[in-house]
XYZ file of C-alpha atoms in Angstrom:
293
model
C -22.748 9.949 -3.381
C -23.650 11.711 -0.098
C -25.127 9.314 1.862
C -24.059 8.708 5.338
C -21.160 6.377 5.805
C -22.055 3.394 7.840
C -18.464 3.526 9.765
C -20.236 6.804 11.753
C -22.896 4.070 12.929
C -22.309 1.668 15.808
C -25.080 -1.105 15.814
C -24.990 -2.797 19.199
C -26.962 -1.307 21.902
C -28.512 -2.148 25.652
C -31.697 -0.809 24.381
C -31.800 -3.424 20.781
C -30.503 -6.223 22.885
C -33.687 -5.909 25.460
C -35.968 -6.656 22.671
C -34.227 -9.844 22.158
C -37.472 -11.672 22.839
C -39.235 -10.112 19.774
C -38.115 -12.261 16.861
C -38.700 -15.231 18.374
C -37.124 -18.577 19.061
C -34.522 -17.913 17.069
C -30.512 -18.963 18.497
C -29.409 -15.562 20.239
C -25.797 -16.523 19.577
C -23.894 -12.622 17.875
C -27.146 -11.647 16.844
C -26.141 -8.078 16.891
C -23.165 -9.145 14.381
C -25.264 -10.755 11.236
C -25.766 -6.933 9.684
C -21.736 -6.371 10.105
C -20.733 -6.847 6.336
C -17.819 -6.520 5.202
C -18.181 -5.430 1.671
C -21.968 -4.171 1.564
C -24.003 -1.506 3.324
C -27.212 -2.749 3.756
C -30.244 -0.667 4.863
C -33.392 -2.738 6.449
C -36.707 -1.531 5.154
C -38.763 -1.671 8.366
C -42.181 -1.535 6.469
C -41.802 -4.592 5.439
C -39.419 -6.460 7.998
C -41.053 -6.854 11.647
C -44.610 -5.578 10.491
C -46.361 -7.489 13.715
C -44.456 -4.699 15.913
C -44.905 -0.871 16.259
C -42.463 1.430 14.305
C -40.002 2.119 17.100
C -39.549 -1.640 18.235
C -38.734 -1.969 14.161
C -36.238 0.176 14.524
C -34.510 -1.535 17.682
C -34.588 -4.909 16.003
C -32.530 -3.513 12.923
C -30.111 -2.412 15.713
C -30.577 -5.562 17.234
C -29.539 -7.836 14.483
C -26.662 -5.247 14.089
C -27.144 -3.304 10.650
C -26.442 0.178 10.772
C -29.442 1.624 8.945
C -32.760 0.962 7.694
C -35.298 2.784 5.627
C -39.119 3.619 5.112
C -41.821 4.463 2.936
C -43.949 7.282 3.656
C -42.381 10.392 6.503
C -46.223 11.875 6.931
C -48.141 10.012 9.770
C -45.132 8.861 11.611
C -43.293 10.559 15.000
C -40.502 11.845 13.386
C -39.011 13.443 16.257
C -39.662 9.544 18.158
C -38.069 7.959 15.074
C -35.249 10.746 15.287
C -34.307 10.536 19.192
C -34.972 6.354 18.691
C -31.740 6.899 16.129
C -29.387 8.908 17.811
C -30.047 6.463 20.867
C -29.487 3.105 18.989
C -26.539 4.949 16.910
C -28.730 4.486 13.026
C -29.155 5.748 10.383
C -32.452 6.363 8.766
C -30.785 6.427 5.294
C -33.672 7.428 3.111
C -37.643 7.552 2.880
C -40.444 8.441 0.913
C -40.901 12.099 -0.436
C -43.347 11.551 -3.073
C -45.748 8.412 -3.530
C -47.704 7.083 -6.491
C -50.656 9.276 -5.618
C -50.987 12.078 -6.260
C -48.914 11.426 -9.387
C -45.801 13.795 -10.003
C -46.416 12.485 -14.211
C -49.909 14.435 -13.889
C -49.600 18.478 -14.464
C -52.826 19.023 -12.277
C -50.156 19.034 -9.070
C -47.726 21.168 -10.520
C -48.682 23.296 -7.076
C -48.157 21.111 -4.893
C -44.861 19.804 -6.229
C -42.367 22.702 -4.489
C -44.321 22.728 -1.037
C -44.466 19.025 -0.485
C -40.546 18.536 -1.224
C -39.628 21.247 1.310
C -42.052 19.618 3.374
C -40.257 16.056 2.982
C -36.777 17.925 2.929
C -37.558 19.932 6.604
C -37.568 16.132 7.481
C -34.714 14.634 6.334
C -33.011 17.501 8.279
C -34.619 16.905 11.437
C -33.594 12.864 10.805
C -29.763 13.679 9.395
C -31.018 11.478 6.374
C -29.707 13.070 2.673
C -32.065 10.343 0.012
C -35.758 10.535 -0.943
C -37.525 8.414 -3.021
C -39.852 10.228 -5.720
C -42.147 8.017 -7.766
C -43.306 9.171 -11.289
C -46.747 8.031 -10.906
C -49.499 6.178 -12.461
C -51.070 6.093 -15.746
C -53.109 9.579 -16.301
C -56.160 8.991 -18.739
C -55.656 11.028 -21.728
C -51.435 11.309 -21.771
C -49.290 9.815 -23.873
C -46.136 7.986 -21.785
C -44.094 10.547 -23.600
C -46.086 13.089 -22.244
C -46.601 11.869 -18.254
C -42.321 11.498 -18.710
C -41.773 15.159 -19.829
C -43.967 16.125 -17.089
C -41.882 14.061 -14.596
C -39.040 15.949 -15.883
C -40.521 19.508 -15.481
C -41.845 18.685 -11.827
C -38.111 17.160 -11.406
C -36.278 20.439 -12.204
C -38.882 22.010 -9.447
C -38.331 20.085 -7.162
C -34.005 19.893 -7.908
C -34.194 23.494 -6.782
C -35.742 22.537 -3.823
C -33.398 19.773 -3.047
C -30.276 21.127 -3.707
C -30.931 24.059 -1.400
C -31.487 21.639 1.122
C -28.437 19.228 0.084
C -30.564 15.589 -0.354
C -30.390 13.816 -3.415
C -33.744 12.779 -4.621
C -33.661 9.271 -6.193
C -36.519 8.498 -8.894
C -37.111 4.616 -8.799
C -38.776 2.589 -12.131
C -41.269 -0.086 -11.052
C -42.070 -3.365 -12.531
C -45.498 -3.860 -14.357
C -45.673 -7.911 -14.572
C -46.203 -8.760 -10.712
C -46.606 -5.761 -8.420
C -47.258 -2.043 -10.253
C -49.766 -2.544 -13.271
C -50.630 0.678 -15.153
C -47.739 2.870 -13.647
C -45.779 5.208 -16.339
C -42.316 4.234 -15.723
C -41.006 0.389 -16.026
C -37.104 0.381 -17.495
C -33.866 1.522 -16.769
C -33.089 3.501 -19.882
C -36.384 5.502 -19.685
C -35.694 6.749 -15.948
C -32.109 7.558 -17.090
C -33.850 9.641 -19.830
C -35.685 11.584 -17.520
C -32.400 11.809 -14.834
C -30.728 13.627 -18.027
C -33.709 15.284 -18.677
C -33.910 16.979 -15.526
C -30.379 17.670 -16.040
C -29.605 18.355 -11.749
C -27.073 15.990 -9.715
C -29.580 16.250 -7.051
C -31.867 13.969 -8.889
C -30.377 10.426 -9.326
C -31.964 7.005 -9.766
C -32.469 4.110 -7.049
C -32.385 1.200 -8.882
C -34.627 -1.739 -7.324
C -33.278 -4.932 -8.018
C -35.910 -6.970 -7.844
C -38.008 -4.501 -9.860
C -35.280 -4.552 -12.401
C -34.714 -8.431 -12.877
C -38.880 -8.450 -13.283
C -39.134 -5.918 -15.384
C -35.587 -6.260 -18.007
C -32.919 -8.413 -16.644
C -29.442 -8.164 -17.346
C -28.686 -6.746 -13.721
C -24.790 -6.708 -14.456
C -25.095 -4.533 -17.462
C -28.145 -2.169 -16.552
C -25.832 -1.365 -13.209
C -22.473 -1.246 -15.268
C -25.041 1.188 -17.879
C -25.835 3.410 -15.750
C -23.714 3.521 -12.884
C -23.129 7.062 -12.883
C -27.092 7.890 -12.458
C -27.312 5.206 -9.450
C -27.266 6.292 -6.078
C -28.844 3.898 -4.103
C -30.161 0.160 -4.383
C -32.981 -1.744 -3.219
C -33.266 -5.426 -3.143
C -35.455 -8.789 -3.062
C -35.598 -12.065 -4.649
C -37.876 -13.046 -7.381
C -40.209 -14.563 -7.186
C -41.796 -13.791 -3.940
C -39.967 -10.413 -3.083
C -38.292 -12.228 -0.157
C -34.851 -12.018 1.170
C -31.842 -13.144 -1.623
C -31.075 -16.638 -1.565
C -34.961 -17.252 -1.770
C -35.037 -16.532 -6.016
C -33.302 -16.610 -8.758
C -30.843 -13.727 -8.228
C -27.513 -14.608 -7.698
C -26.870 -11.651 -5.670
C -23.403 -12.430 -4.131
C -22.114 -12.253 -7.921
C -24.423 -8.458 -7.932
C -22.858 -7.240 -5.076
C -19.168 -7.869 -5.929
C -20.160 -6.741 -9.338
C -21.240 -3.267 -7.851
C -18.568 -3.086 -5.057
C -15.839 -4.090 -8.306
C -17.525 -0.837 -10.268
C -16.821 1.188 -6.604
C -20.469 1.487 -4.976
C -19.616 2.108 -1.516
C -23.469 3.551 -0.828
C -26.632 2.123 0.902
C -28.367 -1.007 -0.237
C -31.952 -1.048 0.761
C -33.664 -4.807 2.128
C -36.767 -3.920 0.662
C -38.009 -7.233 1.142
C -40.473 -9.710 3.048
C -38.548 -12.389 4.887
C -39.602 -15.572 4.586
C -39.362 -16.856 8.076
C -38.124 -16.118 11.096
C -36.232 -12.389 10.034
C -33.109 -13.749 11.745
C -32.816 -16.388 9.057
C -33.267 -13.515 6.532
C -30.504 -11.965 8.219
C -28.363 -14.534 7.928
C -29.209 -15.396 4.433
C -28.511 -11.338 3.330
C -25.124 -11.590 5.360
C -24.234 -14.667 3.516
C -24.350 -13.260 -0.179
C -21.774 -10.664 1.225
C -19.318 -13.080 1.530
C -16.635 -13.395 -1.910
């Protein structure tokens, strides 16, 4: 595992504590201690916590609320150097992002080309932010292929872009989606088949993130899928179901998921890829409390 330890991260900041005002009415009382966990590392996605503010102001509220990194979707279109001087001023990490999307889809053989430049592209990035995860995504359905087919082409465009990553020394993460609620028509849905392509690809620069919620959508058995596969997991991402909000909102039991994963010795990055319900300081709160065993 080679991302960042959060011990080189100190949340509280002047800066983060003069956006108090931001989240609302909220009590104020140790705000900047709710993201202190003892047991889990948890990483707030700020596209979809604090959407009503601008990027930057995202980022200060994470510090604010005192977690010690966050994560985002797409690198292209943002201020990277903002995002990376807004980081090294609150003391964050920007654990991972987005190197490849759904579209253009890395399961279609038409984009072969563009496969090498657009991971140096994404990797020149995570250098200039200190983060060592990206997210790849295999794609949606291509008219014509065969699953089978769009996977083996996942796994050629993988080995590509391996090179390209380990040169750089990230770990790209492939995540499966769920096809019942939010990712109709993509290629890749389960567990076992992203692990097929992860030995496929054959590099230990290309690992799996395994979304949580996606996961209890799309095959259940959390416990054993993690205990399965633990040795092609490098990162998580969580939400409840239903609703994708924070845990405690669904029908995960996510304290007993965490201990199980800290018992099998994840120490890494667990990604709040999630929509609070409320007030985000009461999503907070709610995270911090399934840390507690």
């Amino acid at each position: 595992m080679t991302a960042v330890s959060r011990r080189s991260f100190i949340a509280a900041s002047a800066v983060a504590a003069g956006a108090a005002g931001a989240l609302g009415a909220a009590s104020a009382d140790n705000l900047n201690q709710i993201g202190k966990t003892p047991h889990t590392n948890f990483a707030v996605n700020v596209e979809m916590w604090f959407r009503n503010l601008p990027f930057l102001e995202r980022i200060e509220q994470v510090a604010r609320l005192g977690f010690s990194g966050f994560e985002f979707w797409p690198w292209r279109g943002k201020d990277i150097e903002a995002i990376a001087s807004k980081c090294k001023e609150l003391r964050l990490a920007p654990v991972q992002f987005t190197a490849w999307g759904f579209r253009p889809g890395m399961n279609d053989p038409k984009n072969r080309d563009m496969i090498v430049p657009e991971i140096e592209a994404a990797c020149e990035t995570a250098k200039r932010l200190g983060s060592e995860l990206l997210c790849v995504v295999a794609g949606d359905n291509v008219p014509g292929m065969t699953q089978q087919e769009m996977h083996a082409v996942v796994i050629e465009h993988l080995k590509m872009a391996a090179d390209v990553a380990e040169k750089a020394g990230v770990t790209l993460m492939l995540e499966a989606m769920n096809g019942r609620v939010d990712h109709k028509g993509h290629c890749l849905y389960t567990t076992p088949e992203a692990a097929a392509i992860i030995r496929g690809v054959g590099s230990p620069h290309v690992k799996i993130m395994h979304d949580l919620y996606h996961r209890q959508i799309s095959e259940g058995d959390l416990h054993g899928h993690i205990t399965e596969h633990f040795n092609d997991i490098v990162y998580y991402q969580v939400a409840d179901h239903p609703g994708r909000h924070e845990p405690g909102t669904g029908e995960i039991c996510y304290a007993s998921v965490f201990q199980h994963m800290h018992n099998l010795g994840y120490r890494g990055w667990v990604g709040l890829e999630c929509v609070p319900k409320g007030d985000p300081v009461d999503a907070a709160r709610a995270v911090a409390k399934t840390d507690v065993w």
